[in-house]
mmCIF file with all atom_site columns, C-alpha atoms and ligand atoms in Angstrom:
data_model
loop_
_atom_site.group_PDB
_atom_site.id
_atom_site.type_symbol
_atom_site.label_atom_id
_atom_site.label_alt_id
_atom_site.label_comp_id
_atom_site.label_asym_id
_atom_site.label_entity_id
_atom_site.label_seq_id
_atom_site.pdbx_PDB_ins_code
_atom_site.Cartn_x
_atom_site.Cartn_y
_atom_site.Cartn_z
_atom_site.occupancy
_atom_site.B_iso_or_equiv
_atom_site.pdbx_formal_charge
_atom_site.auth_seq_id
_atom_site.auth_comp_id
_atom_site.auth_asym_id
_atom_site.auth_atom_id
_atom_site.pdbx_PDB_model_num
ATOM   1   C CA  . MET A 1 1   ? -36.077 -17.397 57.562 1.00 0.00 ? 1   MET A CA  1
ATOM   2   C CA  . LYS A 1 2   ? -37.643 -14.388 59.296 1.00 0.00 ? 2   LYS A CA  1
ATOM   3   C CA  . HIS A 1 3   ? -36.307 -10.849 58.986 1.00 0.00 ? 3   HIS A CA  1
ATOM   4   C CA  . TYR A 1 4   ? -37.457 -8.346  61.580 1.00 0.00 ? 4   TYR A CA  1
ATOM   5   C CA  . LYS A 1 5   ? -34.953 -5.556  61.071 1.00 0.00 ? 5   LYS A CA  1
ATOM   6   C CA  . SER A 1 6   ? -34.267 -2.761  58.582 1.00 0.00 ? 6   SER A CA  1
ATOM   7   C CA  . PHE A 1 7   ? -30.659 -2.043  59.597 1.00 0.00 ? 7   PHE A CA  1
ATOM   8   C CA  . PHE A 1 8   ? -27.833 -4.298  58.419 1.00 0.00 ? 8   PHE A CA  1
ATOM   9   C CA  . THR A 1 9   ? -24.052 -4.535  58.749 1.00 0.00 ? 9   THR A CA  1
ATOM   10  C CA  . ASN A 1 10  ? -23.620 -7.190  56.065 1.00 0.00 ? 10  ASN A CA  1
ATOM   11  C CA  . GLU A 1 11  ? -24.538 -6.488  52.423 1.00 0.00 ? 11  GLU A CA  1
ATOM   12  C CA  . GLN A 1 12  ? -25.315 -10.110 51.512 1.00 0.00 ? 12  GLN A CA  1
ATOM   13  C CA  . GLU A 1 13  ? -27.657 -10.442 54.482 1.00 0.00 ? 13  GLU A CA  1
ATOM   14  C CA  . CYS A 1 14  ? -29.347 -7.189  53.453 1.00 0.00 ? 14  CYS A CA  1
ATOM   15  C CA  . LEU A 1 15  ? -29.805 -8.290  49.825 1.00 0.00 ? 15  LEU A CA  1
ATOM   16  C CA  . LYS A 1 16  ? -31.097 -11.731 50.879 1.00 0.00 ? 16  LYS A CA  1
ATOM   17  C CA  . ALA A 1 17  ? -33.700 -10.126 53.153 1.00 0.00 ? 17  ALA A CA  1
ATOM   18  C CA  . ILE A 1 18  ? -34.817 -7.747  50.372 1.00 0.00 ? 18  ILE A CA  1
ATOM   19  C CA  . LEU A 1 19  ? -35.173 -10.602 47.887 1.00 0.00 ? 19  LEU A CA  1
ATOM   20  C CA  . GLU A 1 20  ? -37.009 -12.877 50.315 1.00 0.00 ? 20  GLU A CA  1
ATOM   21  C CA  . ILE A 1 21  ? -39.471 -10.202 51.401 1.00 0.00 ? 21  ILE A CA  1
ATOM   22  C CA  . HIS A 1 22  ? -39.976 -8.342  48.116 1.00 0.00 ? 22  HIS A CA  1
ATOM   23  C CA  . ASN A 1 23  ? -39.008 -10.733 45.292 1.00 0.00 ? 23  ASN A CA  1
ATOM   24  C CA  . GLU A 1 24  ? -40.347 -14.137 46.413 1.00 0.00 ? 24  GLU A CA  1
ATOM   25  C CA  . GLY A 1 25  ? -36.729 -15.147 47.134 1.00 0.00 ? 25  GLY A CA  1
ATOM   26  C CA  . LYS A 1 26  ? -35.966 -15.025 43.415 1.00 0.00 ? 26  LYS A CA  1
ATOM   27  C CA  . ALA A 1 27  ? -32.834 -13.679 41.710 1.00 0.00 ? 27  ALA A CA  1
ATOM   28  C CA  . ILE A 1 28  ? -32.590 -10.073 40.522 1.00 0.00 ? 28  ILE A CA  1
ATOM   29  C CA  . GLU A 1 29  ? -33.192 -10.113 36.772 1.00 0.00 ? 29  GLU A CA  1
ATOM   30  C CA  . VAL A 1 30  ? -31.204 -7.081  35.625 1.00 0.00 ? 30  VAL A CA  1
ATOM   31  C CA  . ASP A 1 31  ? -28.079 -5.397  36.982 1.00 0.00 ? 31  ASP A CA  1
ATOM   32  C CA  . PRO A 1 32  ? -27.104 -2.537  34.626 1.00 0.00 ? 32  PRO A CA  1
ATOM   33  C CA  . MET A 1 33  ? -24.207 -1.386  36.847 1.00 0.00 ? 33  MET A CA  1
ATOM   34  C CA  . TYR A 1 34  ? -22.635 -4.775  37.422 1.00 0.00 ? 34  TYR A CA  1
ATOM   35  C CA  . PHE A 1 35  ? -18.947 -3.769  37.818 1.00 0.00 ? 35  PHE A CA  1
ATOM   36  C CA  . LYS A 1 36  ? -17.288 -6.871  39.382 1.00 0.00 ? 36  LYS A CA  1
ATOM   37  C CA  . GLY A 1 37  ? -20.558 -8.369  40.566 1.00 0.00 ? 37  GLY A CA  1
ATOM   38  C CA  . ASN A 1 38  ? -19.808 -7.908  44.258 1.00 0.00 ? 38  ASN A CA  1
ATOM   39  C CA  . PHE A 1 39  ? -23.525 -8.165  45.013 1.00 0.00 ? 39  PHE A CA  1
ATOM   40  C CA  . TYR A 1 40  ? -23.513 -11.849 44.045 1.00 0.00 ? 40  TYR A CA  1
ATOM   41  C CA  . LYS A 1 41  ? -21.313 -13.491 46.648 1.00 0.00 ? 41  LYS A CA  1
ATOM   42  C CA  . GLU A 1 42  ? -24.196 -15.352 48.292 1.00 0.00 ? 42  GLU A CA  1
ATOM   43  C CA  . ILE A 1 43  ? -27.191 -14.504 46.094 1.00 0.00 ? 43  ILE A CA  1
ATOM   44  C CA  . ALA A 1 44  ? -27.910 -15.755 42.572 1.00 0.00 ? 44  ALA A CA  1
ATOM   45  C CA  . GLU A 1 45  ? -26.365 -13.945 39.582 1.00 0.00 ? 45  GLU A CA  1
ATOM   46  C CA  . PRO A 1 46  ? -28.737 -11.800 37.481 1.00 0.00 ? 46  PRO A CA  1
ATOM   47  C CA  . LYS A 1 47  ? -29.891 -12.910 34.018 1.00 0.00 ? 47  LYS A CA  1
ATOM   48  C CA  . TYR A 1 48  ? -28.811 -9.615  32.433 1.00 0.00 ? 48  TYR A CA  1
ATOM   49  C CA  . LYS A 1 49  ? -25.503 -7.983  33.405 1.00 0.00 ? 49  LYS A CA  1
ATOM   50  C CA  . PHE A 1 50  ? -24.541 -4.616  31.931 1.00 0.00 ? 50  PHE A CA  1
ATOM   51  C CA  . ASP A 1 51  ? -22.062 -1.858  32.657 1.00 0.00 ? 51  ASP A CA  1
ATOM   52  C CA  . LEU A 1 52  ? -21.011 1.309   30.823 1.00 0.00 ? 52  LEU A CA  1
ATOM   53  C CA  . ASN A 1 53  ? -17.447 0.192   31.345 1.00 0.00 ? 53  ASN A CA  1
ATOM   54  C CA  . PRO A 1 54  ? -17.442 -3.620  31.755 1.00 0.00 ? 54  PRO A CA  1
ATOM   55  C CA  . VAL A 1 55  ? -14.535 -5.095  33.709 1.00 0.00 ? 55  VAL A CA  1
ATOM   56  C CA  . VAL A 1 56  ? -15.583 -8.761  33.599 1.00 0.00 ? 56  VAL A CA  1
ATOM   57  C CA  . LEU A 1 57  ? -16.129 -10.921 30.507 1.00 0.00 ? 57  LEU A CA  1
ATOM   58  C CA  . GLU A 1 58  ? -19.728 -11.970 31.147 1.00 0.00 ? 58  GLU A CA  1
ATOM   59  C CA  . CYS A 1 59  ? -20.876 -8.341  31.426 1.00 0.00 ? 59  CYS A CA  1
ATOM   60  C CA  . VAL A 1 60  ? -22.293 -6.606  28.313 1.00 0.00 ? 60  VAL A CA  1
ATOM   61  C CA  . GLN A 1 61  ? -21.521 -2.960  27.504 1.00 0.00 ? 61  GLN A CA  1
ATOM   62  C CA  . ALA A 1 62  ? -24.624 -0.761  27.829 1.00 0.00 ? 62  ALA A CA  1
ATOM   63  C CA  . ASN A 1 63  ? -25.756 2.542   29.251 1.00 0.00 ? 63  ASN A CA  1
ATOM   64  C CA  . ALA A 1 64  ? -28.252 2.179   32.106 1.00 0.00 ? 64  ALA A CA  1
ATOM   65  C CA  . ILE A 1 65  ? -30.291 5.052   30.670 1.00 0.00 ? 65  ILE A CA  1
ATOM   66  C CA  . ASN A 1 66  ? -30.831 3.114   27.420 1.00 0.00 ? 66  ASN A CA  1
ATOM   67  C CA  . LEU A 1 67  ? -30.904 -0.661  27.981 1.00 0.00 ? 67  LEU A CA  1
ATOM   68  C CA  . PRO A 1 68  ? -31.374 -3.263  25.212 1.00 0.00 ? 68  PRO A CA  1
ATOM   69  C CA  . LEU A 1 69  ? -34.521 -4.642  26.883 1.00 0.00 ? 69  LEU A CA  1
ATOM   70  C CA  . ASN A 1 70  ? -38.183 -4.334  25.905 1.00 0.00 ? 70  ASN A CA  1
ATOM   71  C CA  . ASP A 1 71  ? -40.816 -2.286  27.736 1.00 0.00 ? 71  ASP A CA  1
ATOM   72  C CA  . LYS A 1 72  ? -42.418 -4.073  30.714 1.00 0.00 ? 72  LYS A CA  1
ATOM   73  C CA  . SER A 1 73  ? -40.227 -7.160  30.174 1.00 0.00 ? 73  SER A CA  1
ATOM   74  C CA  . VAL A 1 74  ? -38.605 -7.755  33.596 1.00 0.00 ? 74  VAL A CA  1
ATOM   75  C CA  . LYS A 1 75  ? -39.723 -8.278  37.188 1.00 0.00 ? 75  LYS A CA  1
ATOM   76  C CA  . SER A 1 76  ? -36.717 -6.918  39.076 1.00 0.00 ? 76  SER A CA  1
ATOM   77  C CA  . ILE A 1 77  ? -33.732 -4.626  38.609 1.00 0.00 ? 77  ILE A CA  1
ATOM   78  C CA  . ILE A 1 78  ? -30.978 -3.281  40.875 1.00 0.00 ? 78  ILE A CA  1
ATOM   79  C CA  . LEU A 1 79  ? -29.197 0.045   40.414 1.00 0.00 ? 79  LEU A CA  1
ATOM   80  C CA  . ASP A 1 80  ? -25.942 0.935   42.150 1.00 0.00 ? 80  ASP A CA  1
ATOM   81  C CA  . PRO A 1 81  ? -24.745 4.152   40.524 1.00 0.00 ? 81  PRO A CA  1
ATOM   82  C CA  . PRO A 1 82  ? -21.719 6.204   41.606 1.00 0.00 ? 82  PRO A CA  1
ATOM   83  C CA  . PHE A 1 83  ? -22.667 8.602   44.425 1.00 0.00 ? 83  PHE A CA  1
ATOM   84  C CA  . LEU A 1 84  ? -19.668 10.955  44.596 1.00 0.00 ? 84  LEU A CA  1
ATOM   85  C CA  . PHE A 1 85  ? -19.612 14.264  42.776 1.00 0.00 ? 85  PHE A CA  1
ATOM   86  C CA  . GLY A 1 86  ? -17.293 17.266  42.577 1.00 0.00 ? 86  GLY A CA  1
ATOM   87  C CA  . VAL A 1 87  ? -14.516 15.287  44.183 1.00 0.00 ? 87  VAL A CA  1
ATOM   88  C CA  . HIS A 1 88  ? -11.170 17.013  44.648 1.00 0.00 ? 88  HIS A CA  1
ATOM   89  C CA  . GLY A 1 89  ? -7.897  16.576  46.523 1.00 0.00 ? 89  GLY A CA  1
ATOM   90  C CA  . LYS A 1 90  ? -7.012  13.158  47.935 1.00 0.00 ? 90  LYS A CA  1
ATOM   91  C CA  . THR A 1 91  ? -10.245 11.431  46.920 1.00 0.00 ? 91  THR A CA  1
ATOM   92  C CA  . LYS A 1 92  ? -9.151  11.784  43.274 1.00 0.00 ? 92  LYS A CA  1
ATOM   93  C CA  . ASN A 1 93  ? -6.723  8.954   43.906 1.00 0.00 ? 93  ASN A CA  1
ATOM   94  C CA  . TYR A 1 94  ? -9.677  6.614   44.355 1.00 0.00 ? 94  TYR A CA  1
ATOM   95  C CA  . TYR A 1 95  ? -12.326 7.969   42.004 1.00 0.00 ? 95  TYR A CA  1
ATOM   96  C CA  . SER A 1 96  ? -12.613 9.554   38.586 1.00 0.00 ? 96  SER A CA  1
ATOM   97  C CA  . SER A 1 97  ? -15.415 10.728  36.300 1.00 0.00 ? 97  SER A CA  1
ATOM   98  C CA  . LYS A 1 98  ? -13.420 9.189   33.427 1.00 0.00 ? 98  LYS A CA  1
ATOM   99  C CA  . THR A 1 99  ? -13.921 5.690   34.859 1.00 0.00 ? 99  THR A CA  1
ATOM   100 C CA  . HIS A 1 100 ? -17.597 6.456   35.664 1.00 0.00 ? 100 HIS A CA  1
ATOM   101 C CA  . THR A 1 101 ? -17.030 6.082   39.385 1.00 0.00 ? 101 THR A CA  1
ATOM   102 C CA  . MET A 1 102 ? -18.024 9.677   40.210 1.00 0.00 ? 102 MET A CA  1
ATOM   103 C CA  . PHE A 1 103 ? -19.858 12.680  38.723 1.00 0.00 ? 103 PHE A CA  1
ATOM   104 C CA  . ASN A 1 104 ? -18.304 16.055  37.989 1.00 0.00 ? 104 ASN A CA  1
ATOM   105 C CA  . THR A 1 105 ? -21.249 17.949  39.482 1.00 0.00 ? 105 THR A CA  1
ATOM   106 C CA  . PHE A 1 106 ? -24.505 17.302  41.339 1.00 0.00 ? 106 PHE A CA  1
ATOM   107 C CA  . ASN A 1 107 ? -26.309 18.289  38.139 1.00 0.00 ? 107 ASN A CA  1
ATOM   108 C CA  . ASP A 1 108 ? -24.570 15.412  36.304 1.00 0.00 ? 108 ASP A CA  1
ATOM   109 C CA  . LEU A 1 109 ? -25.640 13.048  39.088 1.00 0.00 ? 109 LEU A CA  1
ATOM   110 C CA  . GLU A 1 110 ? -29.239 14.325  38.814 1.00 0.00 ? 110 GLU A CA  1
ATOM   111 C CA  . ILE A 1 111 ? -29.351 13.807  35.036 1.00 0.00 ? 111 ILE A CA  1
ATOM   112 C CA  . THR A 1 112 ? -28.023 10.233  35.299 1.00 0.00 ? 112 THR A CA  1
ATOM   113 C CA  . TYR A 1 113 ? -30.174 9.266   38.306 1.00 0.00 ? 113 TYR A CA  1
ATOM   114 C CA  . LYS A 1 114 ? -33.351 10.576  36.652 1.00 0.00 ? 114 LYS A CA  1
ATOM   115 C CA  . GLY A 1 115 ? -32.384 8.781   33.411 1.00 0.00 ? 115 GLY A CA  1
ATOM   116 C CA  . ILE A 1 116 ? -31.754 5.406   35.050 1.00 0.00 ? 116 ILE A CA  1
ATOM   117 C CA  . LEU A 1 117 ? -34.932 5.630   37.156 1.00 0.00 ? 117 LEU A CA  1
ATOM   118 C CA  . LYS A 1 118 ? -36.964 6.374   34.027 1.00 0.00 ? 118 LYS A CA  1
ATOM   119 C CA  . GLU A 1 119 ? -35.347 3.485   32.159 1.00 0.00 ? 119 GLU A CA  1
ATOM   120 C CA  . ALA A 1 120 ? -35.986 1.087   35.073 1.00 0.00 ? 120 ALA A CA  1
ATOM   121 C CA  . TYR A 1 121 ? -39.646 2.178   35.049 1.00 0.00 ? 121 TYR A CA  1
ATOM   122 C CA  . ARG A 1 122 ? -39.855 1.525   31.311 1.00 0.00 ? 122 ARG A CA  1
ATOM   123 C CA  . ILE A 1 123 ? -38.500 -2.050  31.410 1.00 0.00 ? 123 ILE A CA  1
ATOM   124 C CA  . LEU A 1 124 ? -40.293 -3.167  34.598 1.00 0.00 ? 124 LEU A CA  1
ATOM   125 C CA  . GLU A 1 125 ? -43.572 -5.027  34.496 1.00 0.00 ? 125 GLU A CA  1
ATOM   126 C CA  . LYS A 1 126 ? -46.416 -3.690  36.616 1.00 0.00 ? 126 LYS A CA  1
ATOM   127 C CA  . LYS A 1 127 ? -45.621 -4.459  40.299 1.00 0.00 ? 127 LYS A CA  1
ATOM   128 C CA  . GLY A 1 128 ? -41.981 -5.118  39.341 1.00 0.00 ? 128 GLY A CA  1
ATOM   129 C CA  . ILE A 1 129 ? -39.368 -3.963  41.847 1.00 0.00 ? 129 ILE A CA  1
ATOM   130 C CA  . LEU A 1 130 ? -36.420 -1.629  41.616 1.00 0.00 ? 130 LEU A CA  1
ATOM   131 C CA  . ILE A 1 131 ? -33.740 -1.901  44.294 1.00 0.00 ? 131 ILE A CA  1
ATOM   132 C CA  . PHE A 1 132 ? -31.782 1.362   44.303 1.00 0.00 ? 132 PHE A CA  1
ATOM   133 C CA  . LYS A 1 133 ? -28.591 1.568   46.350 1.00 0.00 ? 133 LYS A CA  1
ATOM   134 C CA  . CYS A 1 134 ? -27.589 5.131   47.210 1.00 0.00 ? 134 CYS A CA  1
ATOM   135 C CA  . GLN A 1 135 ? -25.541 7.082   49.703 1.00 0.00 ? 135 GLN A CA  1
ATOM   136 C CA  . ASP A 1 136 ? -25.594 10.606  51.094 1.00 0.00 ? 136 ASP A CA  1
ATOM   137 C CA  . TYR A 1 137 ? -22.538 12.761  50.632 1.00 0.00 ? 137 TYR A CA  1
ATOM   138 C CA  . THR A 1 138 ? -20.879 15.481  52.692 1.00 0.00 ? 138 THR A CA  1
ATOM   139 C CA  . ASP A 1 139 ? -18.179 17.625  51.179 1.00 0.00 ? 139 ASP A CA  1
ATOM   140 C CA  . SER A 1 140 ? -18.189 21.274  52.254 1.00 0.00 ? 140 SER A CA  1
ATOM   141 C CA  . LYS A 1 141 ? -21.963 20.817  52.477 1.00 0.00 ? 141 LYS A CA  1
ATOM   142 C CA  . THR A 1 142 ? -24.251 17.847  52.876 1.00 0.00 ? 142 THR A CA  1
ATOM   143 C CA  . THR A 1 143 ? -26.406 16.384  50.122 1.00 0.00 ? 143 THR A CA  1
ATOM   144 C CA  . MET A 1 144 ? -29.107 13.987  51.280 1.00 0.00 ? 144 MET A CA  1
ATOM   145 C CA  . THR A 1 145 ? -29.005 12.033  48.045 1.00 0.00 ? 145 THR A CA  1
ATOM   146 C CA  . HIS A 1 146 ? -31.413 9.334   49.287 1.00 0.00 ? 146 HIS A CA  1
ATOM   147 C CA  . CYS A 1 147 ? -34.144 12.017  49.651 1.00 0.00 ? 147 CYS A CA  1
ATOM   148 C CA  . PHE A 1 148 ? -33.583 13.179  46.065 1.00 0.00 ? 148 PHE A CA  1
ATOM   149 C CA  . VAL A 1 149 ? -33.763 9.577   44.846 1.00 0.00 ? 149 VAL A CA  1
ATOM   150 C CA  . TYR A 1 150 ? -37.055 9.134   46.724 1.00 0.00 ? 150 TYR A CA  1
ATOM   151 C CA  . ASN A 1 151 ? -38.554 12.287  45.170 1.00 0.00 ? 151 ASN A CA  1
ATOM   152 C CA  . TRP A 1 152 ? -37.374 11.474  41.631 1.00 0.00 ? 152 TRP A CA  1
ATOM   153 C CA  . ALA A 1 153 ? -38.742 7.919   41.869 1.00 0.00 ? 153 ALA A CA  1
ATOM   154 C CA  . ILE A 1 154 ? -42.119 9.087   43.207 1.00 0.00 ? 154 ILE A CA  1
ATOM   155 C CA  . GLU A 1 155 ? -42.390 11.712  40.434 1.00 0.00 ? 155 GLU A CA  1
ATOM   156 C CA  . LEU A 1 156 ? -42.089 8.881   37.885 1.00 0.00 ? 156 LEU A CA  1
ATOM   157 C CA  . GLY A 1 157 ? -44.887 6.895   39.498 1.00 0.00 ? 157 GLY A CA  1
ATOM   158 C CA  . PHE A 1 158 ? -42.928 4.445   41.659 1.00 0.00 ? 158 PHE A CA  1
ATOM   159 C CA  . TYR A 1 159 ? -44.245 3.507   45.101 1.00 0.00 ? 159 TYR A CA  1
ATOM   160 C CA  . ALA A 1 160 ? -41.574 3.519   47.838 1.00 0.00 ? 160 ALA A CA  1
ATOM   161 C CA  . ASP A 1 161 ? -42.304 0.099   49.319 1.00 0.00 ? 161 ASP A CA  1
ATOM   162 C CA  . ASP A 1 162 ? -39.382 -0.246  51.707 1.00 0.00 ? 162 ASP A CA  1
ATOM   163 C CA  . LEU A 1 163 ? -35.985 1.046   52.809 1.00 0.00 ? 163 LEU A CA  1
ATOM   164 C CA  . ALA A 1 164 ? -33.052 -0.858  54.308 1.00 0.00 ? 164 ALA A CA  1
ATOM   165 C CA  . ILE A 1 165 ? -29.930 0.742   55.753 1.00 0.00 ? 165 ILE A CA  1
ATOM   166 C CA  . LEU A 1 166 ? -26.517 -0.885  55.534 1.00 0.00 ? 166 LEU A CA  1
ATOM   167 C CA  . ASN A 1 167 ? -23.677 0.363   57.707 1.00 0.00 ? 167 ASN A CA  1
ATOM   168 C CA  . ILE A 1 168 ? -20.099 -0.142  56.521 1.00 0.00 ? 168 ILE A CA  1
ATOM   169 C CA  . PRO A 1 169 ? -17.880 1.579   59.118 1.00 0.00 ? 169 PRO A CA  1
ATOM   170 C CA  . GLN A 1 170 ? -14.576 1.060   57.297 1.00 0.00 ? 170 GLN A CA  1
ATOM   171 C CA  . SER A 1 171 ? -15.327 3.698   54.601 1.00 0.00 ? 171 SER A CA  1
ATOM   172 C CA  . LYS A 1 172 ? -12.025 5.125   53.332 1.00 0.00 ? 172 LYS A CA  1
ATOM   173 C CA  . VAL A 1 173 ? -13.029 8.476   51.808 1.00 0.00 ? 173 VAL A CA  1
ATOM   174 C CA  . TYR A 1 174 ? -12.274 11.224  54.305 1.00 0.00 ? 174 TYR A CA  1
ATOM   175 C CA  . ASN A 1 175 ? -9.696  13.851  55.102 1.00 0.00 ? 175 ASN A CA  1
ATOM   176 C CA  . GLY A 1 176 ? -8.287  13.040  58.544 1.00 0.00 ? 176 GLY A CA  1
ATOM   177 C CA  . ASN A 1 177 ? -6.508  16.423  58.772 1.00 0.00 ? 177 ASN A CA  1
ATOM   178 C CA  . LEU A 1 178 ? -9.735  18.449  58.990 1.00 0.00 ? 178 LEU A CA  1
ATOM   179 C CA  . ASN A 1 179 ? -11.882 19.205  62.052 1.00 0.00 ? 179 ASN A CA  1
ATOM   180 C CA  . GLN A 1 180 ? -14.910 16.970  61.810 1.00 0.00 ? 180 GLN A CA  1
ATOM   181 C CA  . ARG A 1 181 ? -18.066 19.048  61.288 1.00 0.00 ? 181 ARG A CA  1
ATOM   182 C CA  . HIS A 1 182 ? -20.446 16.336  60.069 1.00 0.00 ? 182 HIS A CA  1
ATOM   183 C CA  . PHE A 1 183 ? -20.999 12.652  60.657 1.00 0.00 ? 183 PHE A CA  1
ATOM   184 C CA  . ARG A 1 184 ? -18.905 10.544  58.367 1.00 0.00 ? 184 ARG A CA  1
ATOM   185 C CA  . LYS A 1 185 ? -21.392 8.879   56.048 1.00 0.00 ? 185 LYS A CA  1
ATOM   186 C CA  . THR A 1 186 ? -20.673 5.212   56.702 1.00 0.00 ? 186 THR A CA  1
ATOM   187 C CA  . HIS A 1 187 ? -24.153 3.976   55.819 1.00 0.00 ? 187 HIS A CA  1
ATOM   188 C CA  . THR A 1 188 ? -25.874 3.338   52.503 1.00 0.00 ? 188 THR A CA  1
ATOM   189 C CA  . TYR A 1 189 ? -29.547 2.972   51.619 1.00 0.00 ? 189 TYR A CA  1
ATOM   190 C CA  . PHE A 1 190 ? -31.340 0.268   49.664 1.00 0.00 ? 190 PHE A CA  1
ATOM   191 C CA  . TRP A 1 191 ? -34.645 1.677   48.437 1.00 0.00 ? 191 TRP A CA  1
ATOM   192 C CA  . VAL A 1 192 ? -37.224 -0.841  47.293 1.00 0.00 ? 192 VAL A CA  1
ATOM   193 C CA  . PHE A 1 193 ? -39.485 0.861   44.765 1.00 0.00 ? 193 PHE A CA  1
ATOM   194 C CA  . LYS A 1 194 ? -42.484 -0.837  43.201 1.00 0.00 ? 194 LYS A CA  1
ATOM   195 C CA  . LYS A 1 195 ? -43.901 0.031   39.792 1.00 0.00 ? 195 LYS A CA  1
HETATM 196 C C1  . SAM B 2 .   ? -20.667 1.548   42.402 1.00 0.00 ? 201 SAM B C1  1
HETATM 197 S S1  . SAM B 2 .   ? -20.207 0.667   40.955 1.00 0.00 ? 201 SAM B S1  1
HETATM 198 C C2  . SAM B 2 .   ? -21.198 -0.778  41.015 1.00 0.00 ? 201 SAM B C2  1
HETATM 199 C C3  . SAM B 2 .   ? -20.637 -1.826  41.935 1.00 0.00 ? 201 SAM B C3  1
HETATM 200 C C4  . SAM B 2 .   ? -21.327 -3.177  41.832 1.00 0.00 ? 201 SAM B C4  1
HETATM 201 N N1  . SAM B 2 .   ? -22.694 -3.110  42.316 1.00 0.00 ? 201 SAM B N1  1
HETATM 202 C C5  . SAM B 2 .   ? -20.566 -4.206  42.631 1.00 0.00 ? 201 SAM B C5  1
HETATM 203 O O1  . SAM B 2 .   ? -20.983 -4.431  43.796 1.00 0.00 ? 201 SAM B O1  1
HETATM 204 O O2  . SAM B 2 .   ? -19.605 -4.801  42.135 1.00 0.00 ? 201 SAM B O2  1
HETATM 205 C C6  . SAM B 2 .   ? -20.945 1.637   39.715 1.00 0.00 ? 201 SAM B C6  1
HETATM 206 C C7  . SAM B 2 .   ? -20.790 1.084   38.324 1.00 0.00 ? 201 SAM B C7  1
HETATM 207 O O3  . SAM B 2 .   ? -21.677 1.812   37.473 1.00 0.00 ? 201 SAM B O3  1
HETATM 208 C C8  . SAM B 2 .   ? -21.087 1.917   36.208 1.00 0.00 ? 201 SAM B C8  1
HETATM 209 N N2  . SAM B 2 .   ? -21.776 3.017   35.536 1.00 0.00 ? 201 SAM B N2  1
HETATM 210 C C9  . SAM B 2 .   ? -21.669 4.345   35.765 1.00 0.00 ? 201 SAM B C9  1
HETATM 211 N N3  . SAM B 2 .   ? -22.535 5.012   34.987 1.00 0.00 ? 201 SAM B N3  1
HETATM 212 C C10 . SAM B 2 .   ? -23.202 4.086   34.234 1.00 0.00 ? 201 SAM B C10 1
HETATM 213 C C11 . SAM B 2 .   ? -24.236 4.135   33.254 1.00 0.00 ? 201 SAM B C11 1
HETATM 214 N N4  . SAM B 2 .   ? -24.738 5.304   32.855 1.00 0.00 ? 201 SAM B N4  1
HETATM 215 N N5  . SAM B 2 .   ? -24.681 2.978   32.721 1.00 0.00 ? 201 SAM B N5  1
HETATM 216 C C12 . SAM B 2 .   ? -24.172 1.779   33.117 1.00 0.00 ? 201 SAM B C12 1
HETATM 217 N N6  . SAM B 2 .   ? -23.202 1.668   34.042 1.00 0.00 ? 201 SAM B N6  1
HETATM 218 C C13 . SAM B 2 .   ? -22.724 2.799   34.598 1.00 0.00 ? 201 SAM B C13 1
HETATM 219 C C14 . SAM B 2 .   ? -19.600 2.119   36.481 1.00 0.00 ? 201 SAM B C14 1
HETATM 220 O O4  . SAM B 2 .   ? -18.845 1.701   35.365 1.00 0.00 ? 201 SAM B O4  1
HETATM 221 C C15 . SAM B 2 .   ? -19.404 1.219   37.710 1.00 0.00 ? 201 SAM B C15 1
HETATM 222 O O5  . SAM B 2 .   ? -18.947 -0.056  37.313 1.00 0.00 ? 201 SAM B O5  1
#
C-alpha cells in the first residue's frame, strides 16, 4: 500500500502508514504509556506494555522515565504522554494530575518529556525509532508543545525523520462561553525520531 500524505483523520490509518514507512511494517516494540491500548485497534500489540497507572491486566506498572529494559535493546517505541497542564475550571472534570492525565505546570511537563525522551534514547538500538504523539495547547496563552518536543529530542541526538498530523475535530476540551481568540487545537502530531 502506498502512502502519499502526511495529514490524517483516522489514527489507525496514521499509525499503519508510520509503521509501513518507518518500521518495515513491524509492530511497535514498547509502549510505556499504554493506558487502554487504544492505539492497537488495527495494528499489532506491542511486546512490552507499561503504564504508571495501569488500567488493564496485561499492562505492567512502570515509569516511562525509568523502564525495566536494557540499553540499546529495542527497535521501536511509542510515547503518548499527557499534554494538558495548569488546567482549571470545567476541564478538571475530565483530567487530573492525580490520575497522571495532566501536569500541574509547564515545568512539570518539561521535566517528564525530557525524562521520557532520554529514556527512549537509552533503550533504543542505533537507527531505532521513537514515535512521539504530542499536541499543542492554548489556555490564556498558546504553547507550541510540538516545537519543544522537537528541540528536546534534537538536543539528545535524535534525528527528526518525519512528522504526521492527525486531525480529530470532535475534541471536547473548550469553554463555549468565551469569545474565541485562538484556533481550537483539534490536531495532534506524530513525530518520528530516529536514534
Ligand atoms: C494519553 S494517555 C495514553 C493513551 C494510550 N496511548 C491509548 O491510546 O490508550 C497517557 C497515559 O500515560 C500514563 N502516564 C503518565 N505519566 C507516565 C509516566 N511517567 N510513565 C508511564 N506512564 C505515564 C497515564 O497513566 C496515561 O495512561
